[in-house]
Amino acid sequence: MRWGHYYQPTFRLLVLLLGLSVYHVSLADELRPAFLQLTQISADTIKVDWKVPTKGERRMALGVSFNNATPLETQPFLTILAGSTLSSWQIQRPQGLLGLTTEIDNLVNTNAEVLMRVEFLDGQSISHRFDPTDAQFTIPNTMINIDSTLTYFTLGVEHILIGWDHLLFVLGLFLIVANTKQLLLTITSFTLAHSITLALSIFDIVRIPIRPVEAVIALSIVFLASEIVKHRPLMPSLSYRQPYIVAWLFGLLHGLGFASVLNEIGLPQTDKISALVLFNLGVETGQILFIGVLIAIFYVLKRLLAHQLQQMIHVFAYAMGSMASFWLIQRLLSF
């Protein structure tokens, strides 16, 4: 009995699971954390800035409350931004920020995250990340030296692991490389490119509207999927001969996409460089974890489905192209 015939049911199951993943991922929202900033502007006055992401005309159903009887000093002022809404108001509290308990309302009913930055009157700052299992945080009564920028490392890891468009581009690069050396060169090229534009965008040296950038990121995945499907071993395209060039060129755009997250939530002014470096390290950590998973998956596929591996690669390519085409149309319509 031929191995390929024996594993036909396995092959069909993998195709079915991949198809279900395409449907789920194409409907998934991109990671857009909400952002809360508390700034102490006097001994008993705190300024609140509450930025909540929007998807089309829908605003994420989140609220913020303080359970230490903090009356409003000013009414919330709402500003409509691109992709989010910003509410600003002031509260009064004799004790200032110390001991203040903050709760994110309705967070348990969402899959969202909220990043909070707290800036004290003396210039110290701390950060905290809320998620559906941790919707409440009390600022310590006694301040200790906390490196608040560590929160940005976690944000970087999560952004790459839930950023489906970035993961699909990395998958496309993985599928076109021929060996380990080429994989290392290609991923290094991609990393250097997006690190450069991430830094340039954060420091406001390069400014490009994010909507066209996101559309081109989707187009980059369509391009890679097309290259995989059209590949002819005897006449390899530039993408196959020198994939690190393609990784570099599109990596510059992906860096602008990473920067959009940090531009939305902001960086601590006193630790801007540290937070940026840790966010980028988080992105790279998530990327390495994803590549490790891909290596393991394709090792198993080569062992079980050696005769049908090329078919499987084409299935991946068509799935990538379908998802990316959906995103491309969706993002073009949002202009």
mmCIF file of N, CA and C in Angstrom, residues 66-173:
data_model
loop_
_atom_site.group_PDB
_atom_site.id
_atom_site.type_symbol
_atom_site.label_atom_id
_atom_site.label_comp_id
_atom_site.label_asym_id
_atom_site.label_seq_id
_atom_site.Cartn_x
_atom_site.Cartn_y
_atom_site.Cartn_z
ATOM 1 N N PHE A 66 -13.818 54.068 38.660
ATOM 2 C CA PHE A 66 -12.918 54.146 39.807
ATOM 3 C C PHE A 66 -13.768 53.963 41.061
ATOM 4 N N ASN A 67 -13.412 53.005 41.903
ATOM 5 C CA ASN A 67 -14.297 52.661 43.026
ATOM 6 C C ASN A 67 -13.894 53.337 44.332
ATOM 7 N N ASN A 68 -13.157 54.452 44.234
ATOM 8 C CA ASN A 68 -12.762 55.159 45.455
ATOM 9 C C ASN A 68 -13.504 56.487 45.605
ATOM 10 N N ALA A 69 -14.742 56.525 45.145
ATOM 11 C CA ALA A 69 -15.585 57.722 45.274
ATOM 12 C C ALA A 69 -14.869 58.960 44.744
ATOM 13 N N THR A 70 -14.521 58.914 43.463
ATOM 14 C CA THR A 70 -13.809 60.035 42.850
ATOM 15 C C THR A 70 -14.781 60.839 41.997
ATOM 16 N N PRO A 71 -15.203 62.003 42.452
ATOM 17 C CA PRO A 71 -16.170 62.794 41.677
ATOM 18 C C PRO A 71 -15.537 63.403 40.428
ATOM 19 N N LEU A 72 -16.370 63.602 39.423
ATOM 20 C CA LEU A 72 -15.909 64.263 38.206
ATOM 21 C C LEU A 72 -15.640 65.731 38.481
ATOM 22 N N GLU A 73 -14.469 66.193 38.080
ATOM 23 C CA GLU A 73 -14.195 67.621 38.158
ATOM 24 C C GLU A 73 -14.632 68.301 36.855
ATOM 25 N N THR A 74 -14.503 67.564 35.732
ATOM 26 C CA THR A 74 -14.979 68.052 34.437
ATOM 27 C C THR A 74 -15.739 66.935 33.751
ATOM 28 N N GLN A 75 -16.655 67.269 32.862
ATOM 29 C CA GLN A 75 -17.404 66.283 32.107
ATOM 30 C C GLN A 75 -16.527 65.721 30.980
ATOM 31 N N PRO A 76 -16.738 64.441 30.629
ATOM 32 C CA PRO A 76 -15.926 63.850 29.553
ATOM 33 C C PRO A 76 -16.084 64.609 28.236
ATOM 34 N N PHE A 77 -14.961 64.817 27.568
ATOM 35 C CA PHE A 77 -14.943 65.453 26.252
ATOM 36 C C PHE A 77 -14.557 64.398 25.232
ATOM 37 N N LEU A 78 -15.439 64.123 24.275
ATOM 38 C CA LEU A 78 -15.242 63.034 23.323
ATOM 39 C C LEU A 78 -14.651 63.560 22.020
ATOM 40 N N THR A 79 -13.581 62.881 21.544
ATOM 41 C CA THR A 79 -12.954 63.201 20.261
ATOM 42 C C THR A 79 -12.965 61.959 19.395
ATOM 43 N N ILE A 80 -13.406 62.099 18.133
ATOM 44 C CA ILE A 80 -13.416 60.986 17.190
ATOM 45 C C ILE A 80 -12.095 60.981 16.434
ATOM 46 N N LEU A 81 -11.345 59.868 16.551
ATOM 47 C CA LEU A 81 -10.071 59.722 15.865
ATOM 48 C C LEU A 81 -10.190 58.638 14.807
ATOM 49 N N ALA A 82 -9.163 58.511 13.990
ATOM 50 C CA ALA A 82 -9.145 57.446 12.984
ATOM 51 C C ALA A 82 -8.962 56.102 13.680
ATOM 52 N N GLY A 83 -10.002 55.277 13.675
ATOM 53 C CA GLY A 83 -9.926 53.950 14.273
ATOM 54 C C GLY A 83 -10.158 53.888 15.758
ATOM 55 N N SER A 84 -10.523 55.020 16.400
ATOM 56 C CA SER A 84 -10.753 54.997 17.843
ATOM 57 C C SER A 84 -11.493 56.250 18.281
ATOM 58 N N THR A 85 -11.968 56.221 19.527
ATOM 59 C CA THR A 85 -12.554 57.410 20.144
ATOM 60 C C THR A 85 -11.758 57.726 21.403
ATOM 61 N N LEU A 86 -11.605 59.013 21.691
ATOM 62 C CA LEU A 86 -10.844 59.448 22.859
ATOM 63 C C LEU A 86 -11.729 60.299 23.748
ATOM 64 N N SER A 87 -11.891 59.864 25.000
ATOM 65 C CA SER A 87 -12.637 60.632 25.994
ATOM 66 C C SER A 87 -11.653 61.161 27.032
ATOM 67 N N SER A 88 -11.794 62.425 27.393
ATOM 68 C CA SER A 88 -10.900 63.045 28.376
ATOM 69 C C SER A 88 -11.720 63.759 29.438
ATOM 70 N N TRP A 89 -11.348 63.583 30.697
ATOM 71 C CA TRP A 89 -12.001 64.290 31.789
ATOM 72 C C TRP A 89 -11.055 64.318 32.991
ATOM 73 N N GLN A 90 -11.469 64.995 34.043
ATOM 74 C CA GLN A 90 -10.649 65.097 35.250
ATOM 75 C C GLN A 90 -11.449 64.628 36.456
ATOM 76 N N ILE A 91 -10.753 63.993 37.389
ATOM 77 C CA ILE A 91 -11.380 63.564 38.635
ATOM 78 C C ILE A 91 -10.571 64.130 39.800
ATOM 79 N N GLN A 92 -11.234 64.230 40.962
ATOM 80 C CA GLN A 92 -10.563 64.725 42.158
ATOM 81 C C GLN A 92 -10.486 63.619 43.204
ATOM 82 N N ARG A 93 -9.353 63.589 43.897
ATOM 83 C CA ARG A 93 -9.167 62.610 44.961
ATOM 84 C C ARG A 93 -8.106 63.140 45.916
ATOM 85 N N PRO A 94 -8.455 63.343 47.189
ATOM 86 C CA PRO A 94 -7.506 63.935 48.148
ATOM 87 C C PRO A 94 -6.184 63.177 48.241
ATOM 88 N N GLN A 95 -6.236 61.846 48.067
ATOM 89 C CA GLN A 95 -5.011 61.048 48.189
ATOM 90 C C GLN A 95 -4.206 61.002 46.886
ATOM 91 N N GLY A 96 -4.706 61.644 45.850
ATOM 92 C CA GLY A 96 -4.022 61.571 44.567
ATOM 93 C C GLY A 96 -4.173 60.197 43.939
ATOM 94 N N LEU A 97 -3.124 59.709 43.287
ATOM 95 C CA LEU A 97 -3.194 58.429 42.581
ATOM 96 C C LEU A 97 -2.970 57.226 43.493
ATOM 97 N N LEU A 98 -2.230 57.395 44.587
ATOM 98 C CA LEU A 98 -1.898 56.262 45.441
ATOM 99 C C LEU A 98 -3.145 55.614 46.020
ATOM 100 N N GLY A 99 -3.246 54.288 45.856
ATOM 101 C CA GLY A 99 -4.392 53.552 46.376
ATOM 102 C C GLY A 99 -5.614 53.583 45.492
ATOM 103 N N LEU A 100 -5.561 54.275 44.368
ATOM 104 C CA LEU A 100 -6.716 54.355 43.465
ATOM 105 C C LEU A 100 -6.951 53.011 42.779
ATOM 106 N N THR A 101 -8.198 52.542 42.811
ATOM 107 C CA THR A 101 -8.555 51.293 42.146
ATOM 108 C C THR A 101 -9.298 51.598 40.848
ATOM 109 N N THR A 102 -8.817 51.010 39.773
ATOM 110 C CA THR A 102 -9.405 51.212 38.446
ATOM 111 C C THR A 102 -9.966 49.886 37.950
ATOM 112 N N GLU A 103 -11.166 49.943 37.375
ATOM 113 C CA GLU A 103 -11.783 48.740 36.818
ATOM 114 C C GLU A 103 -12.253 49.021 35.396
ATOM 115 N N ILE A 104 -12.010 48.073 34.499
ATOM 116 C CA ILE A 104 -12.465 48.183 33.113
ATOM 117 C C ILE A 104 -13.794 47.446 33.003
ATOM 118 N N ASP A 105 -14.851 48.200 32.794
ATOM 119 C CA ASP A 105 -16.192 47.629 32.736
ATOM 120 C C ASP A 105 -16.399 46.840 31.447
ATOM 121 N N ASN A 106 -17.037 45.673 31.580
ATOM 122 C CA ASN A 106 -17.413 44.805 30.464
ATOM 123 C C ASN A 106 -16.220 44.114 29.807
ATOM 124 N N LEU A 107 -15.046 44.204 30.395
ATOM 125 C CA LEU A 107 -13.879 43.572 29.791
ATOM 126 C C LEU A 107 -14.005 42.059 29.789
ATOM 127 N N VAL A 108 -14.649 41.508 30.800
ATOM 128 C CA VAL A 108 -14.796 40.062 30.905
ATOM 129 C C VAL A 108 -15.607 39.487 29.752
ATOM 130 N N ASN A 109 -16.453 40.304 29.118
ATOM 131 C CA ASN A 109 -17.297 39.834 28.011
ATOM 132 C C ASN A 109 -16.650 40.041 26.642
ATOM 133 N N THR A 110 -15.402 40.449 26.608
ATOM 134 C CA THR A 110 -14.709 40.678 25.340
ATOM 135 C C THR A 110 -13.401 39.901 25.343
ATOM 136 N N ASN A 111 -12.741 39.894 24.178
ATOM 137 C CA ASN A 111 -11.397 39.307 24.113
ATOM 138 C C ASN A 111 -10.360 40.412 24.001
ATOM 139 N N ALA A 112 -10.738 41.602 24.481
ATOM 140 C CA ALA A 112 -9.878 42.779 24.323
ATOM 141 C C ALA A 112 -8.856 42.868 25.441
ATOM 142 N N GLU A 113 -7.899 43.776 25.233
ATOM 143 C CA GLU A 113 -6.922 44.107 26.255
ATOM 144 C C GLU A 113 -6.889 45.622 26.418
ATOM 145 N N VAL A 114 -6.469 46.035 27.593
ATOM 146 C CA VAL A 114 -6.358 47.466 27.876
ATOM 147 C C VAL A 114 -4.985 47.713 28.498
ATOM 148 N N LEU A 115 -4.272 48.660 27.946
ATOM 149 C CA LEU A 115 -2.992 49.060 28.507
ATOM 150 C C LEU A 115 -3.190 50.362 29.254
ATOM 151 N N MET A 116 -2.758 50.407 30.516
ATOM 152 C CA MET A 116 -2.894 51.615 31.328
ATOM 153 C C MET A 116 -1.517 52.158 31.682
ATOM 154 N N ARG A 117 -1.356 53.478 31.529
ATOM 155 C CA ARG A 117 -0.139 54.138 31.982
ATOM 156 C C ARG A 117 -0.511 55.179 33.028
ATOM 157 N N VAL A 118 0.211 55.184 34.129
ATOM 158 C CA VAL A 118 -0.051 56.088 35.247
ATOM 159 C C VAL A 118 1.170 56.984 35.420
ATOM 160 N N GLU A 119 0.958 58.293 35.361
ATOM 161 C CA GLU A 119 2.064 59.240 35.520
ATOM 162 C C GLU A 119 1.814 60.102 36.754
ATOM 163 N N PHE A 120 2.771 60.087 37.665
ATOM 164 C CA PHE A 120 2.637 60.794 38.929
ATOM 165 C C PHE A 120 3.173 62.223 38.816
ATOM 166 N N LEU A 121 2.835 63.016 39.817
ATOM 167 C CA LEU A 121 3.212 64.421 39.824
ATOM 168 C C LEU A 121 4.725 64.610 39.845
ATOM 169 N N ASP A 122 5.443 63.658 40.456
ATOM 170 C CA ASP A 122 6.900 63.784 40.567
ATOM 171 C C ASP A 122 7.647 63.205 39.370
ATOM 172 N N GLY A 123 6.914 62.768 38.322
ATOM 173 C CA GLY A 123 7.560 62.257 37.111
ATOM 174 C C GLY A 123 7.659 60.745 37.043
ATOM 175 N N GLN A 124 7.408 60.037 38.146
ATOM 176 C CA GLN A 124 7.420 58.572 38.106
ATOM 177 C C GLN A 124 6.224 58.064 37.302
ATOM 178 N N SER A 125 6.355 56.858 36.779
ATOM 179 C CA SER A 125 5.244 56.279 36.029
ATOM 180 C C SER A 125 5.260 54.764 36.184
ATOM 181 N N ILE A 126 4.092 54.173 36.077
ATOM 182 C CA ILE A 126 3.954 52.719 36.047
ATOM 183 C C ILE A 126 2.964 52.367 34.945
ATOM 184 N N SER A 127 3.013 51.121 34.503
ATOM 185 C CA SER A 127 2.073 50.638 33.491
ATOM 186 C C SER A 127 1.432 49.347 33.980
ATOM 187 N N HIS A 128 0.263 49.073 33.463
ATOM 188 C CA HIS A 128 -0.424 47.830 33.807
ATOM 189 C C HIS A 128 -1.241 47.393 32.592
ATOM 190 N N ARG A 129 -1.323 46.076 32.412
ATOM 191 C CA ARG A 129 -2.104 45.530 31.302
ATOM 192 C C ARG A 129 -3.309 44.772 31.855
ATOM 193 N N PHE A 130 -4.503 45.194 31.439
ATOM 194 C CA PHE A 130 -5.737 44.500 31.807
ATOM 195 C C PHE A 130 -6.071 43.479 30.717
ATOM 196 N N ASP A 131 -6.667 42.365 31.114
ATOM 197 C CA ASP A 131 -7.241 41.421 30.157
ATOM 198 C C ASP A 131 -8.523 40.861 30.766
ATOM 199 N N PRO A 132 -9.280 40.041 30.024
ATOM 200 C CA PRO A 132 -10.568 39.563 30.556
ATOM 201 C C PRO A 132 -10.475 38.835 31.883
ATOM 202 N N THR A 133 -9.308 38.310 32.254
ATOM 203 C CA THR A 133 -9.157 37.635 33.549
ATOM 204 C C THR A 133 -8.625 38.559 34.630
ATOM 205 N N ASP A 134 -8.322 39.792 34.261
ATOM 206 C CA ASP A 134 -7.730 40.752 35.204
ATOM 207 C C ASP A 134 -8.230 42.143 34.846
ATOM 208 N N ALA A 135 -9.448 42.456 35.284
ATOM 209 C CA ALA A 135 -10.087 43.706 34.873
ATOM 210 C C ALA A 135 -9.980 44.798 35.920
ATOM 211 N N GLN A 136 -9.254 44.553 37.013
ATOM 212 C CA GLN A 136 -9.171 45.535 38.090
ATOM 213 C C GLN A 136 -7.719 45.674 38.552
ATOM 214 N N PHE A 137 -7.336 46.901 38.892
ATOM 215 C CA PHE A 137 -5.971 47.152 39.355
ATOM 216 C C PHE A 137 -5.979 48.283 40.370
ATOM 217 N N THR A 138 -5.255 48.078 41.476
ATOM 218 C CA THR A 138 -5.124 49.101 42.503
ATOM 219 C C THR A 138 -3.683 49.606 42.524
ATOM 220 N N ILE A 139 -3.529 50.911 42.383
ATOM 221 C CA ILE A 139 -2.198 51.505 42.423
ATOM 222 C C ILE A 139 -1.662 51.367 43.849
ATOM 223 N N PRO A 140 -0.437 50.866 44.016
ATOM 224 C CA PRO A 140 0.095 50.657 45.378
ATOM 225 C C PRO A 140 0.148 51.955 46.177
ATOM 226 N N ASN A 141 -0.094 51.835 47.481
ATOM 227 C CA ASN A 141 0.003 53.005 48.356
ATOM 228 C C ASN A 141 1.451 53.445 48.566
ATOM 229 N N THR A 142 2.362 52.486 48.437
ATOM 230 C CA THR A 142 3.785 52.793 48.554
ATOM 231 C C THR A 142 4.446 52.509 47.223
ATOM 232 N N MET A 143 4.981 53.544 46.598
ATOM 233 C CA MET A 143 5.597 53.379 45.289
ATOM 234 C C MET A 143 6.938 52.678 45.419
ATOM 235 N N ILE A 144 7.175 51.727 44.529
ATOM 236 C CA ILE A 144 8.481 51.087 44.432
ATOM 237 C C ILE A 144 8.985 51.293 43.017
ATOM 238 N N ASN A 145 10.229 51.010 42.812
ATOM 239 C CA ASN A 145 10.825 51.232 41.488
ATOM 240 C C ASN A 145 10.381 50.124 40.544
ATOM 241 N N ILE A 146 9.373 50.392 39.751
ATOM 242 C CA ILE A 146 8.819 49.409 38.820
ATOM 243 C C ILE A 146 9.204 49.804 37.400
ATOM 244 N N ASP A 147 9.770 48.864 36.633
ATOM 245 C CA ASP A 147 10.088 49.146 35.234
ATOM 246 C C ASP A 147 8.820 48.957 34.418
ATOM 247 N N SER A 148 8.082 50.044 34.205
ATOM 248 C CA SER A 148 6.786 49.969 33.534
ATOM 249 C C SER A 148 6.912 49.603 32.071
ATOM 250 N N THR A 149 8.098 49.739 31.495
ATOM 251 C CA THR A 149 8.249 49.450 30.070
ATOM 252 C C THR A 149 8.161 47.959 29.769
ATOM 253 N N LEU A 150 8.293 47.093 30.793
ATOM 254 C CA LEU A 150 8.195 45.657 30.551
ATOM 255 C C LEU A 150 6.852 45.268 29.963
ATOM 256 N N THR A 151 5.819 46.063 30.240
ATOM 257 C CA THR A 151 4.501 45.798 29.675
ATOM 258 C C THR A 151 4.557 45.788 28.154
ATOM 259 N N TYR A 152 5.440 46.596 27.587
ATOM 260 C CA TYR A 152 5.515 46.700 26.131
ATOM 261 C C TYR A 152 6.112 45.449 25.498
ATOM 262 N N PHE A 153 6.933 44.704 26.219
ATOM 263 C CA PHE A 153 7.451 43.436 25.704
ATOM 264 C C PHE A 153 6.295 42.457 25.497
ATOM 265 N N THR A 154 5.442 42.339 26.501
ATOM 266 C CA THR A 154 4.278 41.458 26.396
ATOM 267 C C THR A 154 3.373 41.896 25.254
ATOM 268 N N LEU A 155 3.179 43.202 25.119
ATOM 269 C CA LEU A 155 2.339 43.717 24.045
ATOM 270 C C LEU A 155 2.921 43.349 22.684
ATOM 271 N N GLY A 156 4.253 43.414 22.545
ATOM 272 C CA GLY A 156 4.894 43.052 21.288
ATOM 273 C C GLY A 156 4.706 41.584 20.944
ATOM 274 N N VAL A 157 4.887 40.709 21.945
ATOM 275 C CA VAL A 157 4.686 39.275 21.718
ATOM 276 C C VAL A 157 3.261 39.008 21.272
ATOM 277 N N GLU A 158 2.305 39.592 21.979
ATOM 278 C CA GLU A 158 0.902 39.339 21.666
ATOM 279 C C GLU A 158 0.513 39.937 20.321
ATOM 280 N N HIS A 159 1.082 41.087 19.991
ATOM 281 C CA HIS A 159 0.720 41.707 18.716
ATOM 282 C C HIS A 159 1.108 40.827 17.537
ATOM 283 N N ILE A 160 2.305 40.241 17.561
ATOM 284 C CA ILE A 160 2.716 39.401 16.441
ATOM 285 C C ILE A 160 1.945 38.079 16.432
ATOM 286 N N LEU A 161 1.650 37.512 17.605
ATOM 287 C CA LEU A 161 0.975 36.218 17.648
ATOM 288 C C LEU A 161 -0.512 36.322 17.335
ATOM 289 N N ILE A 162 -1.101 37.507 17.466
ATOM 290 C CA ILE A 162 -2.515 37.684 17.112
ATOM 291 C C ILE A 162 -2.648 38.528 15.854
ATOM 292 N N GLY A 163 -1.536 39.031 15.357
ATOM 293 C CA GLY A 163 -1.565 39.804 14.114
ATOM 294 C C GLY A 163 -1.513 38.873 12.920
ATOM 295 N N TRP A 164 -2.669 38.421 12.468
ATOM 296 C CA TRP A 164 -2.738 37.377 11.444
ATOM 297 C C TRP A 164 -2.080 37.789 10.135
ATOM 298 N N ASP A 165 -2.167 39.066 9.767
ATOM 299 C CA ASP A 165 -1.560 39.462 8.501
ATOM 300 C C ASP A 165 -0.037 39.338 8.560
ATOM 301 N N HIS A 166 0.570 39.723 9.677
ATOM 302 C CA HIS A 166 2.017 39.585 9.817
ATOM 303 C C HIS A 166 2.426 38.108 9.855
ATOM 304 N N LEU A 167 1.645 37.280 10.542
ATOM 305 C CA LEU A 167 1.964 35.855 10.607
ATOM 306 C C LEU A 167 1.869 35.207 9.235
ATOM 307 N N LEU A 168 0.870 35.580 8.458
ATOM 308 C CA LEU A 168 0.724 34.981 7.124
ATOM 309 C C LEU A 168 1.873 35.380 6.207
ATOM 310 N N PHE A 169 2.364 36.602 6.352
ATOM 311 C CA PHE A 169 3.510 37.004 5.547
ATOM 312 C C PHE A 169 4.738 36.180 5.924
ATOM 313 N N VAL A 170 4.952 35.959 7.220
ATOM 314 C CA VAL A 170 6.068 35.125 7.669
ATOM 315 C C VAL A 170 5.895 33.696 7.152
ATOM 316 N N LEU A 171 4.658 33.193 7.159
ATOM 317 C CA LEU A 171 4.392 31.859 6.604
ATOM 318 C C LEU A 171 4.763 31.814 5.128
ATOM 319 N N GLY A 172 4.403 32.864 4.378
ATOM 320 C CA GLY A 172 4.748 32.913 2.962
ATOM 321 C C GLY A 172 6.253 32.883 2.749
ATOM 322 N N LEU A 173 6.993 33.642 3.553
ATOM 323 C CA LEU A 173 8.457 33.620 3.458
ATOM 324 C C LEU A 173 8.992 32.221 3.770
#
